[in-house]
mmCIF file of C-alpha atoms in Angstrom:
data_model
loop_
_atom_site.group_PDB
_atom_site.id
_atom_site.type_symbol
_atom_site.label_atom_id
_atom_site.label_comp_id
_atom_site.label_asym_id
_atom_site.label_seq_id
_atom_site.Cartn_x
_atom_site.Cartn_y
_atom_site.Cartn_z
ATOM 1 C CA MET A 1 136.710 101.491 54.305
ATOM 2 C CA LYS A 2 134.971 104.109 56.310
ATOM 3 C CA GLN A 3 134.329 103.248 59.992
ATOM 4 C CA ILE A 4 130.338 103.459 61.008
ATOM 5 C CA VAL A 5 129.273 104.868 63.933
ATOM 6 C CA LEU A 6 125.591 104.288 65.117
ATOM 7 C CA ILE A 7 124.423 107.407 67.180
ATOM 8 C CA SER A 8 121.884 106.594 69.804
ATOM 9 C CA PRO A 9 120.261 109.061 72.346
ATOM 10 C CA ASN A 10 119.395 106.321 74.931
ATOM 11 C CA PHE A 11 120.915 103.149 73.761
ATOM 12 C CA SER A 12 121.789 102.392 77.510
ATOM 13 C CA LEU A 13 118.670 103.448 79.220
ATOM 14 C CA TYR A 14 115.962 100.668 77.811
ATOM 15 C CA ARG A 15 115.289 98.075 75.306
ATOM 16 C CA GLY A 16 112.831 99.965 72.963
ATOM 17 C CA GLY A 17 112.136 99.833 69.485
ATOM 18 C CA ASN A 18 114.987 102.175 68.355
ATOM 19 C CA THR A 19 117.237 100.711 70.843
ATOM 20 C CA THR A 20 116.890 97.168 69.310
ATOM 21 C CA SER A 21 116.889 98.461 65.614
ATOM 22 C CA THR A 22 120.477 99.996 66.643
ATOM 23 C CA LEU A 23 121.754 96.747 68.165
ATOM 24 C CA ARG A 24 120.559 94.795 65.091
ATOM 25 C CA ILE A 25 122.196 96.957 62.742
ATOM 26 C CA PHE A 26 125.489 96.790 64.823
ATOM 27 C CA GLU A 27 125.322 92.982 65.029
ATOM 28 C CA GLY A 28 124.848 92.515 61.344
ATOM 29 C CA LEU A 29 127.750 94.952 60.418
ATOM 30 C CA LYS A 30 129.985 93.075 63.008
ATOM 31 C CA GLN A 31 128.969 89.703 61.422
ATOM 32 C CA ALA A 32 130.361 91.178 58.121
ATOM 33 C CA GLY A 33 133.162 92.345 59.037
ATOM 34 C CA ILE A 34 132.527 96.164 59.273
ATOM 35 C CA SER A 35 134.222 98.249 61.798
ATOM 36 C CA VAL A 36 130.897 99.791 63.740
ATOM 37 C CA GLN A 37 130.474 101.129 66.930
ATOM 38 C CA ILE A 38 127.579 102.869 69.119
ATOM 39 C CA TYR A 39 127.987 106.071 70.516
ATOM 40 C CA ASP A 40 125.094 106.688 73.753
ATOM 41 C CA LEU A 41 124.393 110.391 73.508
ATOM 42 C CA ARG A 42 122.650 110.274 77.002
ATOM 43 C CA GLU A 43 126.123 108.999 78.375
ATOM 44 C CA ASN A 44 128.684 110.457 76.268
ATOM 45 C CA PHE A 45 127.415 113.476 74.183
ATOM 46 C CA SER A 46 130.103 116.367 74.181
ATOM 47 C CA ILE A 47 130.728 119.098 71.641
ATOM 48 C CA ILE A 48 134.515 117.929 71.744
ATOM 49 C CA ASP A 49 133.198 114.032 70.695
ATOM 50 C CA SER A 50 131.038 115.238 67.807
ATOM 51 C CA GLN A 51 134.121 117.249 66.518
ATOM 52 C CA ARG A 52 136.091 114.042 67.140
ATOM 53 C CA PHE A 53 133.601 112.056 64.793
ATOM 54 C CA ASP A 54 133.263 114.705 61.911
ATOM 55 C CA SER A 55 135.993 113.335 59.876
ATOM 56 C CA PRO A 56 135.549 111.476 56.567
ATOM 57 C CA LYS A 57 137.091 108.550 58.023
ATOM 58 C CA TYR A 58 133.805 107.837 59.858
ATOM 59 C CA LEU A 59 130.015 107.170 58.431
ATOM 60 C CA LEU A 60 127.251 108.216 60.816
ATOM 61 C CA HIS A 61 124.050 107.085 61.592
ATOM 62 C CA ALA A 62 121.932 109.083 63.656
ATOM 63 C CA PHE A 63 118.711 107.388 65.161
ATOM 64 C CA ASN A 64 116.122 109.990 66.667
ATOM 65 C CA LEU A 65 116.527 112.937 64.332
ATOM 66 C CA LEU A 66 115.232 115.716 67.348
ATOM 67 C CA ARG A 67 117.297 114.006 70.165
ATOM 68 C CA SER A 68 120.469 113.753 67.948
ATOM 69 C CA ALA A 69 119.728 116.879 66.409
ATOM 70 C CA SER A 70 122.557 118.849 68.759
ATOM 71 C CA PHE A 71 124.970 116.125 67.915
ATOM 72 C CA CYS A 72 124.340 116.400 63.948
ATOM 73 C CA GLU A 73 124.513 119.940 64.133
ATOM 74 C CA GLN A 74 128.111 119.619 64.768
ATOM 75 C CA ILE A 75 128.905 117.492 61.654
ATOM 76 C CA HIS A 76 130.182 119.487 58.710
ATOM 77 C CA LYS A 77 133.140 117.028 57.173
ATOM 78 C CA THR A 78 131.919 113.749 56.856
ATOM 79 C CA LYS A 79 128.425 112.422 55.744
ATOM 80 C CA PHE A 80 125.513 111.090 58.177
ATOM 81 C CA ILE A 81 122.359 109.397 57.727
ATOM 82 C CA VAL A 82 119.360 109.885 59.908
ATOM 83 C CA SER A 83 116.246 107.989 60.874
ATOM 84 C CA ILE A 84 113.062 109.559 61.260
ATOM 85 C CA THR A 85 111.056 107.868 64.221
ATOM 86 C CA GLY A 86 107.452 108.350 65.009
ATOM 87 C CA THR A 87 108.059 111.089 67.413
ATOM 88 C CA ASP A 88 110.190 112.843 65.000
ATOM 89 C CA PHE A 89 107.531 112.900 62.465
ATOM 90 C CA GLU A 90 104.776 113.936 64.835
ATOM 91 C CA GLN A 91 106.759 117.071 66.009
ATOM 92 C CA ARG A 92 108.443 117.771 62.589
ATOM 93 C CA LEU A 93 105.776 120.860 62.043
ATOM 94 C CA SER A 94 106.494 122.219 65.402
ATOM 95 C CA ASP A 95 110.361 121.871 66.138
ATOM 96 C CA PRO A 96 112.535 123.598 63.716
ATOM 97 C CA ARG A 97 115.304 121.715 63.995
ATOM 98 C CA PHE A 98 113.448 118.928 61.932
ATOM 99 C CA GLU A 99 113.808 120.955 58.747
ATOM 100 C CA ARG A 100 117.240 122.211 59.650
ATOM 101 C CA ILE A 101 118.701 118.360 60.407
ATOM 102 C CA ALA A 102 116.520 116.944 57.686
ATOM 103 C CA ARG A 103 118.240 119.048 54.816
ATOM 104 C CA LYS A 104 121.837 119.046 56.339
ATOM 105 C CA ALA A 105 121.670 114.922 56.347
ATOM 106 C CA ASP A 106 122.825 113.106 53.375
ATOM 107 C CA ARG A 107 120.083 110.497 53.672
ATOM 108 C CA LEU A 108 117.026 110.194 55.846
ATOM 109 C CA ILE A 109 115.259 106.899 56.448
ATOM 110 C CA CYS A 110 111.469 106.619 57.537
ATOM 111 C CA GLN A 111 109.613 103.915 58.820
ATOM 112 C CA ASN A 112 106.627 103.374 56.758
ATOM 113 C CA SER A 113 104.890 104.116 53.809
ATOM 114 C CA PHE A 114 102.700 107.211 55.603
ATOM 115 C CA GLN A 115 105.764 108.753 56.511
ATOM 116 C CA TYR A 116 107.281 108.199 53.116
ATOM 117 C CA GLU A 117 104.381 109.971 51.377
ATOM 118 C CA THR A 118 104.147 112.738 53.391
ATOM 119 C CA LEU A 119 107.853 113.461 53.466
ATOM 120 C CA ARG A 120 108.791 112.872 49.714
ATOM 121 C CA HIS A 121 107.563 115.811 48.431
ATOM 122 C CA VAL A 122 110.231 117.947 49.952
ATOM 123 C CA TYR A 123 113.215 115.390 50.701
ATOM 124 C CA ALA A 124 112.560 112.954 47.813
ATOM 125 C CA GLU A 125 116.234 112.981 46.464
ATOM 126 C CA LYS A 126 117.499 111.760 50.056
ATOM 127 C CA LEU A 127 114.399 109.864 51.563
ATOM 128 C CA ILE A 128 114.734 106.050 51.792
ATOM 129 C CA GLN A 129 111.793 103.951 53.152
ATOM 130 C CA ILE A 130 112.991 101.023 55.486
ATOM 131 C CA HIS A 131 110.471 99.308 57.452
ATOM 132 C CA LYS A 132 111.247 98.786 61.376
ATOM 133 C CA GLY A 133 110.484 95.497 62.806
ATOM 134 C CA VAL A 134 111.497 93.463 65.886
ATOM 135 C CA PHE A 135 112.060 89.471 65.858
ATOM 136 C CA PRO A 136 111.511 87.387 68.711
ATOM 137 C CA LYS A 137 115.420 86.521 68.492
ATOM 138 C CA ASP A 138 115.971 90.139 69.122
ATOM 139 C CA LEU A 139 114.587 90.161 72.392
ATOM 140 C CA LEU A 140 116.400 87.568 73.860
ATOM 141 C CA THR A 141 119.855 89.355 73.488
ATOM 142 C CA SER A 142 121.024 90.639 76.830
ATOM 143 C CA GLY A 143 120.860 94.476 77.336
ATOM 144 C CA PRO A 144 119.508 97.050 79.443
ATOM 145 C CA CYS A 145 116.460 95.395 80.356
ATOM 146 C CA PRO A 146 116.305 91.545 81.467
ATOM 147 C CA PRO A 147 115.958 89.389 78.211
ATOM 148 C CA LEU A 148 112.608 87.758 77.184
ATOM 149 C CA ASN A 149 111.848 84.448 78.893
ATOM 150 C CA PRO A 150 112.550 81.705 76.206
ATOM 151 C CA THR A 151 109.545 79.884 76.947
ATOM 152 C CA TRP A 152 107.372 82.695 75.450
ATOM 153 C CA LEU A 153 109.120 82.112 71.997
ATOM 154 C CA ASN A 154 106.276 79.226 71.761
ATOM 155 C CA LYS A 155 103.482 81.296 72.389
ATOM 156 C CA LYS A 156 101.936 84.016 70.165
ATOM 157 C CA ILE A 157 103.903 87.472 71.152
ATOM 158 C CA CYS A 158 102.346 91.201 70.619
ATOM 159 C CA PHE A 159 105.305 93.396 71.117
ATOM 160 C CA TYR A 160 104.998 97.122 71.560
ATOM 161 C CA PRO A 161 108.349 98.603 72.157
ATOM 162 C CA ALA A 162 107.525 102.204 73.152
ATOM 163 C CA GLY A 163 107.575 104.641 75.866
ATOM 164 C CA LEU A 164 104.789 104.986 78.253
ATOM 165 C CA ARG A 165 103.156 108.478 77.379
ATOM 166 C CA ALA A 166 99.818 109.287 75.870
ATOM 167 C CA VAL A 167 100.911 109.953 72.405
ATOM 168 C CA LYS A 168 102.138 106.324 71.701
ATOM 169 C CA GLY A 169 98.317 105.232 72.565
ATOM 170 C CA HIS A 170 98.414 102.455 74.748
ATOM 171 C CA LEU A 171 95.142 102.880 76.754
ATOM 172 C CA LEU A 172 93.356 102.633 73.133
ATOM 173 C CA TYR A 173 94.435 99.291 72.761
ATOM 174 C CA LEU A 174 92.836 97.676 75.600
ATOM 175 C CA PRO A 175 89.844 96.808 74.527
ATOM 176 C CA ALA A 176 91.282 94.691 71.551
ATOM 177 C CA MET A 177 93.304 93.077 73.741
ATOM 178 C CA GLN A 178 90.570 91.816 75.807
ATOM 179 C CA LYS A 179 88.997 90.522 72.866
ATOM 180 C CA LEU A 180 92.255 88.926 71.389
ATOM 181 C CA SER A 181 93.140 87.581 74.846
ATOM 182 C CA LYS A 182 89.729 85.569 74.606
ATOM 183 C CA ILE A 183 90.505 84.086 71.306
ATOM 184 C CA PHE A 184 93.907 83.431 71.647
ATOM 185 C CA SER A 185 94.644 81.651 75.080
ATOM 186 C CA ASP A 186 98.553 81.867 74.608
ATOM 187 C CA LEU A 187 98.916 85.231 73.700
ATOM 188 C CA VAL A 188 101.580 87.265 75.571
ATOM 189 C CA TRP A 189 101.403 90.879 75.600
ATOM 190 C CA LEU A 190 105.033 92.700 75.959
ATOM 191 C CA PHE A 191 105.401 96.049 76.196
ATOM 192 C CA ALA A 192 109.108 97.478 76.242
ATOM 193 C CA GLY A 193 109.879 101.159 77.144
ATOM 194 C CA SER A 194 110.667 103.721 79.558
ATOM 195 C CA ILE A 195 107.950 105.546 81.869
ATOM 196 C CA LEU A 196 107.905 109.212 79.909
ATOM 197 C CA GLU A 197 104.453 110.291 81.363
ATOM 198 C CA LYS A 198 103.976 108.921 85.115
ATOM 199 C CA ASN A 199 100.327 109.735 85.377
ATOM 200 C CA TYR A 200 99.703 107.942 82.281
ATOM 201 C CA ALA A 201 101.840 104.856 82.900
ATOM 202 C CA GLU A 202 100.015 104.500 86.290
ATOM 203 C CA THR A 203 96.767 104.671 84.591
ATOM 204 C CA PHE A 204 97.819 102.260 82.025
ATOM 205 C CA LEU A 205 99.492 99.848 84.234
ATOM 206 C CA ASN A 206 96.181 99.711 86.794
ATOM 207 C CA LYS A 207 93.967 98.980 84.074
ATOM 208 C CA ILE A 208 96.018 96.020 82.708
ATOM 209 C CA ARG A 209 96.650 94.481 86.199
ATOM 210 C CA GLY A 210 92.856 94.879 86.473
#
């Protein structure tokens, strides 16, 4: 049986949506008795390591096509799967690495029907749609960020795992957040992600504190 390696560009940095998905897959495969490991590109990446995993005994699953591109470009001898993130999808036309890695991958995983319908005309033979979601129990797992307060599980949680930057649209949600908070007194807003654009993050944090 092949050993599965989950390639994550920032697993040790923060508990965002893609990191949570990586961890959930890892735990599920491990519980099923399958040999699996997580390879953190931020901490470990080197050409030597990518060559070490470029063996038929491994099956590779890379999260974030563009951030894993340097690793994937070194793979020639084994099969690999790539999960396309929202950022990958947004930058697909401006970054030539997207098409290069997408055509090289054995399978592509997209997150929603809009991505699927947009990409299927080019990558239909290898494209798979798997909806990405996060369950409350995932947020209780210890990891790079402090775990969720267990008492919040009795409340309504609106969880948004995304780095703080303009393209993610945090500021656009504020009017809706205010309206929903007035309707549901037990509503908890939980944002998880690193600060990717400092000025945007400061603006957002100041507004929600106010």
